[in-house]
PDB file of C-alpha atoms in Angstrom:
ATOM      1  CA  MET O 145      88.650 170.777 195.700  1.00  0.00           C
ATOM      2  CA  LEU O 146      85.358 169.653 194.132  1.00  0.00           C
ATOM      3  CA  VAL O 147      84.237 173.284 193.857  1.00  0.00           C
ATOM      4  CA  LEU O 148      87.514 174.249 192.180  1.00  0.00           C
ATOM      5  CA  ARG O 149      87.231 171.410 189.679  1.00  0.00           C
ATOM      6  CA  LEU O 150      83.672 172.437 188.884  1.00  0.00           C
ATOM      7  CA  LEU O 151      84.785 176.050 188.434  1.00  0.00           C
ATOM      8  CA  ASN O 152      87.551 174.829 186.136  1.00  0.00           C
ATOM      9  CA  VAL O 153      84.854 173.451 183.815  1.00  0.00           C
ATOM     10  CA  VAL O 154      82.197 176.175 184.158  1.00  0.00           C
ATOM     11  CA  ALA O 155      84.485 179.216 183.759  1.00  0.00           C
ATOM     12  CA  PRO O 156      85.718 178.372 180.208  1.00  0.00           C
ATOM     13  CA  ALA O 157      82.130 177.662 179.115  1.00  0.00           C
ATOM     14  CA  TYR O 158      81.047 181.000 180.617  1.00  0.00           C
ATOM     15  CA  PHE O 159      83.804 182.859 178.761  1.00  0.00           C
ATOM     16  CA  LEU O 160      82.951 181.210 175.440  1.00  0.00           C
ATOM     17  CA  CYS O 161      79.262 181.995 175.963  1.00  0.00           C
ATOM     18  CA  ILE O 162      79.996 185.670 176.636  1.00  0.00           C
ATOM     19  CA  SER O 163      82.268 185.777 173.574  1.00  0.00           C
ATOM     20  CA  LEU O 164      79.538 184.276 171.383  1.00  0.00           C
ATOM     21  CA  VAL O 165      76.913 186.725 172.658  1.00  0.00           C
ATOM     22  CA  THR O 166      79.298 189.653 172.093  1.00  0.00           C
ATOM     23  CA  PHE O 167      80.059 188.510 168.545  1.00  0.00           C
ATOM     24  CA  VAL O 168      76.358 188.130 167.695  1.00  0.00           C
ATOM     25  CA  LEU O 169      75.467 191.547 169.093  1.00  0.00           C
ATOM     26  CA  GLN O 170      78.308 193.245 167.253  1.00  0.00           C
ATOM     27  CA  ILE O 171      77.735 191.582 163.868  1.00  0.00           C
ATOM     28  CA  PHE O 172      73.921 191.485 163.790  1.00  0.00           C
ATOM     29  CA  VAL O 173      72.901 194.480 165.933  1.00  0.00           C
ATOM     30  CA  PHE O 174      75.541 197.164 166.479  1.00  0.00           C
ATOM     31  CA  ILE O 175      77.321 197.178 163.102  1.00  0.00           C
ATOM     32  CA  PRO O 176      74.108 197.044 160.975  1.00  0.00           C
ATOM     33  CA  SER O 177      72.729 200.003 162.959  1.00  0.00           C
ATOM     34  CA  MET O 178      75.771 202.050 161.911  1.00  0.00           C
ATOM     35  CA  PHE O 179      74.957 201.594 158.213  1.00  0.00           C
ATOM     36  CA  ARG O 180      71.798 203.645 158.663  1.00  0.00           C
ATOM     37  CA  ASP O 181      73.777 206.899 158.554  1.00  0.00           C
ATOM     38  CA  PRO O 182      73.512 208.110 154.915  1.00  0.00           C
ATOM     39  CA  SER O 183      75.946 210.994 155.405  1.00  0.00           C
ATOM     40  CA  THR O 184      79.043 208.760 155.391  1.00  0.00           C
ATOM     41  CA  THR O 185      80.765 207.266 152.373  1.00  0.00           C
ATOM     42  CA  PRO O 186      80.502 203.466 152.067  1.00  0.00           C
ATOM     43  CA  LEU O 187      84.274 202.976 151.930  1.00  0.00           C
ATOM     44  CA  PHE O 188      85.098 204.831 155.120  1.00  0.00           C
ATOM     45  CA  SER O 189      81.818 204.363 156.961  1.00  0.00           C
ATOM     46  CA  PRO O 190      82.001 203.888 160.745  1.00  0.00           C
ATOM     47  CA  ALA O 191      80.372 200.496 160.320  1.00  0.00           C
ATOM     48  CA  LEU O 192      83.186 199.075 158.184  1.00  0.00           C
ATOM     49  CA  LEU O 193      85.931 200.635 160.281  1.00  0.00           C
ATOM     50  CA  HIS O 194      84.362 199.452 163.502  1.00  0.00           C
ATOM     51  CA  GLY O 195      83.711 195.999 162.064  1.00  0.00           C
ATOM     52  CA  ALA O 196      87.330 195.627 160.948  1.00  0.00           C
ATOM     53  CA  LEU O 197      88.581 196.779 164.364  1.00  0.00           C
ATOM     54  CA  PHE O 198      86.277 194.398 166.228  1.00  0.00           C
ATOM     55  CA  LEU O 199      87.290 191.429 164.065  1.00  0.00           C
ATOM     56  CA  PHE O 200      90.972 192.260 164.612  1.00  0.00           C
ATOM     57  CA  LEU O 201      90.556 192.436 168.393  1.00  0.00           C
ATOM     58  CA  SER O 202      88.390 189.317 168.516  1.00  0.00           C
ATOM     59  CA  ALA O 203      90.777 187.288 166.344  1.00  0.00           C
ATOM     60  CA  ASN O 204      93.726 188.185 168.578  1.00  0.00           C
ATOM     61  CA  ALA O 205      91.827 187.473 171.788  1.00  0.00           C
ATOM     62  CA  LEU O 206      90.528 184.118 170.552  1.00  0.00           C
ATOM     63  CA  GLY O 207      93.829 183.179 168.909  1.00  0.00           C
ATOM     64  CA  ASN O 208      95.845 183.810 172.060  1.00  0.00           C
ATOM     65  CA  TYR O 209      93.166 182.024 174.101  1.00  0.00           C
ATOM     66  CA  VAL O 210      93.666 178.909 171.985  1.00  0.00           C
ATOM     67  CA  LEU O 211      97.457 179.208 172.208  1.00  0.00           C
ATOM     68  CA  VAL O 212      97.296 179.452 176.011  1.00  0.00           C
ATOM     69  CA  ILE O 213      95.484 176.114 176.040  1.00  0.00           C
ATOM     70  CA  GLN O 214      97.681 174.486 173.390  1.00  0.00           C
ATOM     71  CA  ASN O 215     100.947 175.589 174.989  1.00  0.00           C
ATOM     72  CA  SER O 216     100.109 174.134 178.361  1.00  0.00           C
ATOM     73  CA  PRO O 217     103.100 173.695 180.670  1.00  0.00           C
ATOM     74  CA  GLU O 218     104.593 170.251 180.446  1.00  0.00           C
ATOM     75  CA  ASP O 219     104.534 167.803 183.305  1.00  0.00           C
ATOM     76  CA  LEU O 220     108.119 167.891 184.594  1.00  0.00           C
ATOM     77  CA  GLY O 221     107.455 165.374 187.333  1.00  0.00           C
ATOM     78  CA  LYS O 222     108.747 162.508 185.201  1.00  0.00           C
ATOM     79  CA  ASP O 223     111.969 164.317 184.282  1.00  0.00           C
ATOM     80  CA  LEU O 224     112.824 165.814 187.662  1.00  0.00           C
ATOM     81  CA  ASN O 225     114.993 164.064 190.197  1.00  0.00           C
ATOM     82  CA  LEU O 226     112.737 164.137 193.224  1.00  0.00           C
ATOM     83  CA  GLY O 227     115.206 162.331 195.448  1.00  0.00           C
ATOM     84  CA  LYS O 228     114.895 159.046 197.315  1.00  0.00           C
ATOM     85  CA  GLY O 229     111.459 158.352 198.707  1.00  0.00           C
ATOM     86  CA  ALA O 230     110.016 161.571 197.242  1.00  0.00           C
ATOM     87  CA  GLU O 231     106.765 161.449 195.345  1.00  0.00           C
ATOM     88  CA  VAL O 232     104.852 163.971 193.299  1.00  0.00           C
ATOM     89  CA  ALA O 233     102.511 164.312 196.259  1.00  0.00           C
ATOM     90  CA  ASP O 234     105.389 165.976 198.119  1.00  0.00           C
ATOM     91  CA  TRP O 235     104.734 169.035 195.931  1.00  0.00           C
ATOM     92  CA  LEU O 236     101.184 169.476 197.210  1.00  0.00           C
ATOM     93  CA  ASP O 237     102.282 171.938 199.871  1.00  0.00           C
ATOM     94  CA  GLY O 238     104.081 174.053 197.252  1.00  0.00           C
ATOM     95  CA  SER O 239     107.574 173.131 198.440  1.00  0.00           C
ATOM     96  CA  ARG O 240     110.364 171.504 196.450  1.00  0.00           C
ATOM     97  CA  SER O 241     112.117 168.395 197.515  1.00  0.00           C
ATOM     98  CA  PRO O 242     115.883 168.708 198.070  1.00  0.00           C
ATOM     99  CA  GLY O 243     116.641 166.569 195.018  1.00  0.00           C
ATOM    100  CA  SER O 244     114.711 168.672 192.535  1.00  0.00           C
ATOM    101  CA  ALA O 245     116.682 169.705 189.489  1.00  0.00           C
ATOM    102  CA  LEU O 246     114.885 172.904 188.502  1.00  0.00           C
ATOM    103  CA  PRO O 247     113.875 175.898 190.624  1.00  0.00           C
ATOM    104  CA  SER O 248     110.625 177.870 190.391  1.00  0.00           C
ATOM    105  CA  THR O 249     108.485 174.782 189.845  1.00  0.00           C
ATOM    106  CA  HIS O 250     105.161 173.959 191.462  1.00  0.00           C
ATOM    107  CA  PHE O 251     102.698 171.086 191.539  1.00  0.00           C
ATOM    108  CA  CYS O 252      99.180 172.149 190.504  1.00  0.00           C
ATOM    109  CA  ARG O 253      96.473 170.094 192.138  1.00  0.00           C
ATOM    110  CA  LEU O 254      93.895 170.808 189.435  1.00  0.00           C
ATOM    111  CA  CYS O 255      96.200 169.911 186.531  1.00  0.00           C
ATOM    112  CA  ALA O 256      98.015 167.192 188.549  1.00  0.00           C
ATOM    113  CA  ARG O 257     101.396 168.102 187.081  1.00  0.00           C
ATOM    114  CA  VAL O 258     104.604 169.925 187.931  1.00  0.00           C
ATOM    115  CA  THR O 259     105.022 173.135 185.908  1.00  0.00           C
ATOM    116  CA  GLN O 260     108.073 175.319 185.436  1.00  0.00           C
ATOM    117  CA  ARG O 261     107.849 178.955 186.530  1.00  0.00           C
ATOM    118  CA  HIS O 262     104.297 178.402 187.707  1.00  0.00           C
ATOM    119  CA  ASP O 263     102.417 181.697 187.928  1.00  0.00           C
ATOM    120  CA  HIS O 264      98.816 180.690 188.650  1.00  0.00           C
ATOM    121  CA  HIS O 265      96.021 178.448 187.467  1.00  0.00           C
ATOM    122  CA  CYS O 266      93.638 180.288 185.126  1.00  0.00           C
ATOM    123  CA  PHE O 267      90.093 178.964 185.492  1.00  0.00           C
ATOM    124  CA  PHE O 268      88.857 180.733 182.343  1.00  0.00           C
ATOM    125  CA  THR O 269      91.297 178.714 180.239  1.00  0.00           C
ATOM    126  CA  GLY O 270      91.251 175.645 182.480  1.00  0.00           C
ATOM    127  CA  ASN O 271      95.035 175.588 182.341  1.00  0.00           C
ATOM    128  CA  CYS O 272      98.127 176.533 184.289  1.00  0.00           C
ATOM    129  CA  ILE O 273     100.049 179.640 183.267  1.00  0.00           C
ATOM    130  CA  GLY O 274     103.804 179.109 183.139  1.00  0.00           C
ATOM    131  CA  SER O 275     106.879 179.828 181.077  1.00  0.00           C
ATOM    132  CA  ARG O 276     105.464 178.409 177.828  1.00  0.00           C
ATOM    133  CA  ASN O 277     102.201 180.349 177.622  1.00  0.00           C
ATOM    134  CA  MET O 278     102.788 183.515 179.673  1.00  0.00           C
ATOM    135  CA  ARG O 279     103.108 185.799 176.651  1.00  0.00           C
ATOM    136  CA  ASN O 280      99.954 184.413 175.044  1.00  0.00           C
ATOM    137  CA  PHE O 281      98.128 184.872 178.343  1.00  0.00           C
ATOM    138  CA  ILE O 282      99.208 188.525 178.549  1.00  0.00           C
ATOM    139  CA  MET O 283      98.047 189.117 174.962  1.00  0.00           C
ATOM    140  CA  PHE O 284      94.781 187.321 175.694  1.00  0.00           C
ATOM    141  CA  CYS O 285      94.060 189.633 178.637  1.00  0.00           C
ATOM    142  CA  LEU O 286      95.069 192.722 176.652  1.00  0.00           C
ATOM    143  CA  TYR O 287      92.912 192.028 173.610  1.00  0.00           C
ATOM    144  CA  THR O 288      89.984 190.822 175.712  1.00  0.00           C
ATOM    145  CA  SER O 289      89.970 194.142 177.563  1.00  0.00           C
ATOM    146  CA  LEU O 290      90.191 196.063 174.272  1.00  0.00           C
ATOM    147  CA  ALA O 291      87.397 193.992 172.704  1.00  0.00           C
ATOM    148  CA  CYS O 292      85.191 194.657 175.747  1.00  0.00           C
ATOM    149  CA  LEU O 293      85.943 198.388 175.516  1.00  0.00           C
ATOM    150  CA  ASP O 294      85.086 198.347 171.812  1.00  0.00           C
ATOM    151  CA  SER O 295      81.823 196.518 172.499  1.00  0.00           C
ATOM    152  CA  LEU O 296      81.038 198.952 175.327  1.00  0.00           C
ATOM    153  CA  VAL O 297      81.429 201.979 173.058  1.00  0.00           C
ATOM    154  CA  ALA O 298      79.377 200.375 170.270  1.00  0.00           C
ATOM    155  CA  GLY O 299      76.672 199.331 172.735  1.00  0.00           C
ATOM    156  CA  MET O 300      76.446 202.814 174.212  1.00  0.00           C
ATOM    157  CA  ALA O 301      76.084 204.277 170.705  1.00  0.00           C
ATOM    158  CA  TYR O 302      73.316 201.773 169.946  1.00  0.00           C
ATOM    159  CA  ILE O 303      71.442 202.511 173.180  1.00  0.00           C
ATOM    160  CA  SER O 304      71.891 206.250 172.657  1.00  0.00           C
ATOM    161  CA  ALA O 305      70.307 206.036 169.190  1.00  0.00           C
ATOM    162  CA  THR O 306      67.581 203.563 170.187  1.00  0.00           C
ATOM    163  CA  LEU O 307      66.439 205.273 173.378  1.00  0.00           C
ATOM    164  CA  SER O 308      67.259 208.827 172.195  1.00  0.00           C
ATOM    165  CA  MET O 309      69.453 209.537 175.191  1.00  0.00           C
ATOM    166  CA  SER O 310      72.852 211.184 175.596  1.00  0.00           C
ATOM    167  CA  PHE O 311      75.886 209.987 177.520  1.00  0.00           C
ATOM    168  CA  ALA O 312      77.509 213.432 177.597  1.00  0.00           C
ATOM    169  CA  ASP O 313      76.854 213.545 181.327  1.00  0.00           C
ATOM    170  CA  PRO O 314      79.185 211.088 183.128  1.00  0.00           C
ATOM    171  CA  LEU O 315      76.383 210.243 185.554  1.00  0.00           C
ATOM    172  CA  ALA O 316      74.161 209.102 182.689  1.00  0.00           C
ATOM    173  CA  PHE O 317      75.904 205.729 182.475  1.00  0.00           C
ATOM    174  CA  LEU O 318      75.853 205.216 186.243  1.00  0.00           C
ATOM    175  CA  THR O 319      72.127 205.891 186.445  1.00  0.00           C
ATOM    176  CA  LEU O 320      71.296 203.945 183.267  1.00  0.00           C
ATOM    177  CA  LEU O 321      70.852 200.568 184.963  1.00  0.00           C
ATOM    178  CA  PRO O 322      68.431 201.600 187.781  1.00  0.00           C
ATOM    179  CA  HIS O 323      66.339 203.667 185.384  1.00  0.00           C
ATOM    180  CA  SER O 324      66.299 200.822 182.859  1.00  0.00           C
ATOM    181  CA  ILE O 325      65.163 198.303 185.467  1.00  0.00           C
ATOM    182  CA  SER O 326      62.239 200.494 186.485  1.00  0.00           C
ATOM    183  CA  GLN O 327      61.287 201.100 182.843  1.00  0.00           C
ATOM    184  CA  PHE O 328      61.577 197.393 182.034  1.00  0.00           C
ATOM    185  CA  PHE O 329      59.156 196.319 184.759  1.00  0.00           C
ATOM    186  CA  SER O 330      56.783 199.117 183.805  1.00  0.00           C
ATOM    187  CA  GLY O 331      56.728 197.864 180.197  1.00  0.00           C
ATOM    188  CA  ALA O 332      58.403 200.924 178.667  1.00  0.00           C
ATOM    189  CA  LEU O 333      61.598 199.051 177.768  1.00  0.00           C
ATOM    190  CA  LEU O 334      61.937 195.997 175.528  1.00  0.00           C
ATOM    191  CA  SER O 335      63.682 192.865 176.780  1.00  0.00           C
ATOM    192  CA  SER O 336      66.256 193.064 173.972  1.00  0.00           C
ATOM    193  CA  GLU O 337      67.182 196.612 174.959  1.00  0.00           C
ATOM    194  CA  MET O 338      67.409 195.606 178.617  1.00  0.00           C
ATOM    195  CA  PHE O 339      69.684 192.717 177.664  1.00  0.00           C
ATOM    196  CA  VAL O 340      72.040 195.081 175.807  1.00  0.00           C
ATOM    197  CA  ILE O 341      72.145 197.411 178.823  1.00  0.00           C
ATOM    198  CA  LEU O 342      73.075 194.512 181.107  1.00  0.00           C
ATOM    199  CA  MET O 343      75.807 193.509 178.651  1.00  0.00           C
ATOM    200  CA  LEU O 344      77.230 197.050 178.820  1.00  0.00           C
ATOM    201  CA  TYR O 345      77.981 196.655 182.505  1.00  0.00           C
ATOM    202  CA  LEU O 346      79.294 193.131 181.970  1.00  0.00           C
ATOM    203  CA  TRP O 347      81.698 194.369 179.293  1.00  0.00           C
ATOM    204  CA  LEU O 348      82.804 197.176 181.587  1.00  0.00           C
ATOM    205  CA  GLY O 349      83.517 194.756 184.435  1.00  0.00           C
ATOM    206  CA  ILE O 350      85.352 192.202 182.299  1.00  0.00           C
ATOM    207  CA  GLY O 351      87.332 194.899 180.502  1.00  0.00           C
ATOM    208  CA  LEU O 352      88.481 196.579 183.705  1.00  0.00           C
ATOM    209  CA  ALA O 353      89.326 193.228 185.328  1.00  0.00           C
ATOM    210  CA  CYS O 354      91.405 192.066 182.339  1.00  0.00           C
ATOM    211  CA  ALA O 355      93.155 195.429 182.034  1.00  0.00           C
ATOM    212  CA  GLY O 356      94.017 195.491 185.745  1.00  0.00           C
ATOM    213  CA  PHE O 357      95.218 191.897 185.690  1.00  0.00           C
ATOM    214  CA  CYS O 358      97.336 192.592 182.592  1.00  0.00           C
ATOM    215  CA  CYS O 359      98.993 195.621 184.228  1.00  0.00           C
ATOM    216  CA  HIS O 360      99.665 193.669 187.431  1.00  0.00           C
ATOM    217  CA  GLN O 361     101.127 190.774 185.448  1.00  0.00           C
ATOM    218  CA  MET O 362     103.389 193.126 183.478  1.00  0.00           C
ATOM    219  CA  LEU O 363     104.663 194.642 186.728  1.00  0.00           C
ATOM    220  CA  LEU O 364     105.577 191.184 188.003  1.00  0.00           C
ATOM    221  CA  ILE O 365     107.319 190.362 184.728  1.00  0.00           C
ATOM    222  CA  LEU O 366     109.402 193.535 184.928  1.00  0.00           C
ATOM    223  CA  ARG O 367     110.461 192.492 188.429  1.00  0.00           C
ATOM    224  CA  GLY O 368     111.192 188.951 187.253  1.00  0.00           C
ATOM    225  CA  GLN O 369     108.627 187.394 189.583  1.00  0.00           C
ATOM    226  CA  THR O 370     105.558 185.215 189.325  1.00  0.00           C
ATOM    227  CA  ARG O 371     102.376 185.427 191.354  1.00  0.00           C
ATOM    228  CA  TYR O 372     103.214 182.122 192.983  1.00  0.00           C
ATOM    229  CA  GLN O 373     106.630 183.402 194.083  1.00  0.00           C
ATOM    230  CA  VAL O 374     105.079 186.564 195.527  1.00  0.00           C
ATOM    231  CA  ARG O 375     102.429 184.554 197.357  1.00  0.00           C
ATOM    232  CA  LYS O 376     105.024 182.174 198.829  1.00  0.00           C
ATOM    233  CA  GLY O 377     107.558 184.923 199.584  1.00  0.00           C
ATOM    234  CA  VAL O 378     110.245 183.398 197.346  1.00  0.00           C
ATOM    235  CA  VAL O 379     113.264 185.657 196.844  1.00  0.00           C
ATOM    236  CA  VAL O 380     114.312 185.893 193.191  1.00  0.00           C
ATOM    237  CA  ARG O 381     117.597 186.960 191.684  1.00  0.00           C
ATOM    238  CA  THR O 382     117.597 190.597 190.575  1.00  0.00           C
ATOM    239  CA  ARG O 383     118.014 191.036 186.808  1.00  0.00           C
ATOM    240  CA  PRO O 384     117.608 193.951 184.380  1.00  0.00           C
ATOM    241  CA  TRP O 385     114.010 194.543 183.396  1.00  0.00           C
ATOM    242  CA  ARG O 386     114.864 194.226 179.694  1.00  0.00           C
ATOM    243  CA  GLU O 387     116.139 190.709 180.289  1.00  0.00           C
ATOM    244  CA  ASN O 388     112.956 189.813 182.148  1.00  0.00           C
ATOM    245  CA  LEU O 389     110.824 191.086 179.271  1.00  0.00           C
ATOM    246  CA  ARG O 390     112.941 189.259 176.699  1.00  0.00           C
ATOM    247  CA  GLU O 391     112.535 185.997 178.586  1.00  0.00           C
ATOM    248  CA  VAL O 392     108.732 186.232 178.391  1.00  0.00           C
ATOM    249  CA  PHE O 393     108.101 187.959 175.052  1.00  0.00           C
ATOM    250  CA  GLY O 394     111.141 186.774 173.107  1.00  0.00           C
ATOM    251  CA  LYS O 395     112.588 188.317 169.968  1.00  0.00           C
ATOM    252  CA  ARG O 396     109.279 188.298 168.072  1.00  0.00           C
ATOM    253  CA  TRP O 397     107.526 190.540 170.584  1.00  0.00           C
ATOM    254  CA  LEU O 398     106.327 193.029 167.931  1.00  0.00           C
ATOM    255  CA  LEU O 399     104.828 190.255 165.829  1.00  0.00           C
ATOM    256  CA  GLY O 400     103.092 188.906 168.920  1.00  0.00           C
ATOM    257  CA  LEU O 401     101.420 192.277 169.469  1.00  0.00           C
ATOM    258  CA  LEU O 402      99.773 192.176 166.044  1.00  0.00           C
ATOM    259  CA  ILE O 403      98.908 188.518 165.437  1.00  0.00           C
ATOM    260  CA  PRO O 404      98.644 185.447 167.675  1.00  0.00           C
ATOM    261  CA  VAL O 405     101.931 183.569 167.474  1.00  0.00           C
ATOM    262  CA  GLN O 406     103.276 180.708 169.507  1.00  0.00           C
ATOM    263  CA  ASN O 407     105.200 181.631 172.611  1.00  0.00           C
ATOM    264  CA  VAL O 408     108.956 181.249 172.852  1.00  0.00           C
ATOM    265  CA  GLU O 409     110.272 177.952 174.131  1.00  0.00           C
ATOM    266  CA  SER O 410     110.734 177.685 177.829  1.00  0.00           C
ATOM    267  CA  SER O 411     114.132 177.891 179.416  1.00  0.00           C
ATOM    268  CA  TYR O 412     113.671 174.269 180.421  1.00  0.00           C
ATOM    269  CA  HIS O 413     113.746 173.210 176.755  1.00  0.00           C
ATOM    270  CA  ARG O 414     116.769 175.401 176.112  1.00  0.00           C
ATOM    271  CA  GLN O 415     118.534 173.714 178.983  1.00  0.00           C
ATOM    272  CA  LYS O 416     117.726 170.284 177.566  1.00  0.00           C
ATOM    273  CA  GLU O 417     118.998 171.255 174.118  1.00  0.00           C
ATOM    274  CA  LYS O 418     122.256 172.432 175.591  1.00  0.00           C
TER     275      LYS O 418
END
């Protein structure tokens, strides 16, 4: 438990550090290098187009990241009827007490609260993912993967121009790291260039991980399940996939694809209002 609590603090700091490094490299290294091409018009230069695209992706990733933290699932332990003699500690094993009022709830040990439609605990946000912030979490993963892909392409263009090498051969990227390490220790490669090369592989790994996680999460949403339910083998009621999507993304789903907006209210709040 101590290791998990430490990871819950280190992982968000690691993500913010990587985001800051990516922003600095894009703004002060990659984009200025694109302005050196005199054959392009200033209005439609690749530097301006790429800069606008990167800022759009970064704003959406950071905005949804903040909304995931702000829209943390509420502690339902005070509102639920846990039954006689039942305590919140009874939820530690992941089971519900017979007197519980709402299904699909789970007690998170790290957050020390009962969340509705608990999916998993995200260490990079230091928060539980549930019914209130699921859409923002999906958008966060999507735009993080796109921002990493954008940074990967810009970094490869910078390395190609700096080191006068071509990535036309698919094996060129795979062999870039071992060749760069040997050149770095021999003194033929600068430390700044080696740092950019290492960041290329980091962006590739983070981008692929976020894209895979986003696709897996979307598949679970279409099936109307959460990761916690799949892990515990909980049988859920079969519903149309459109209804499952509407429950997570709401009516403003198109607006949520373009700008970070607050997630729809949870079904728990709708039940209370009724």
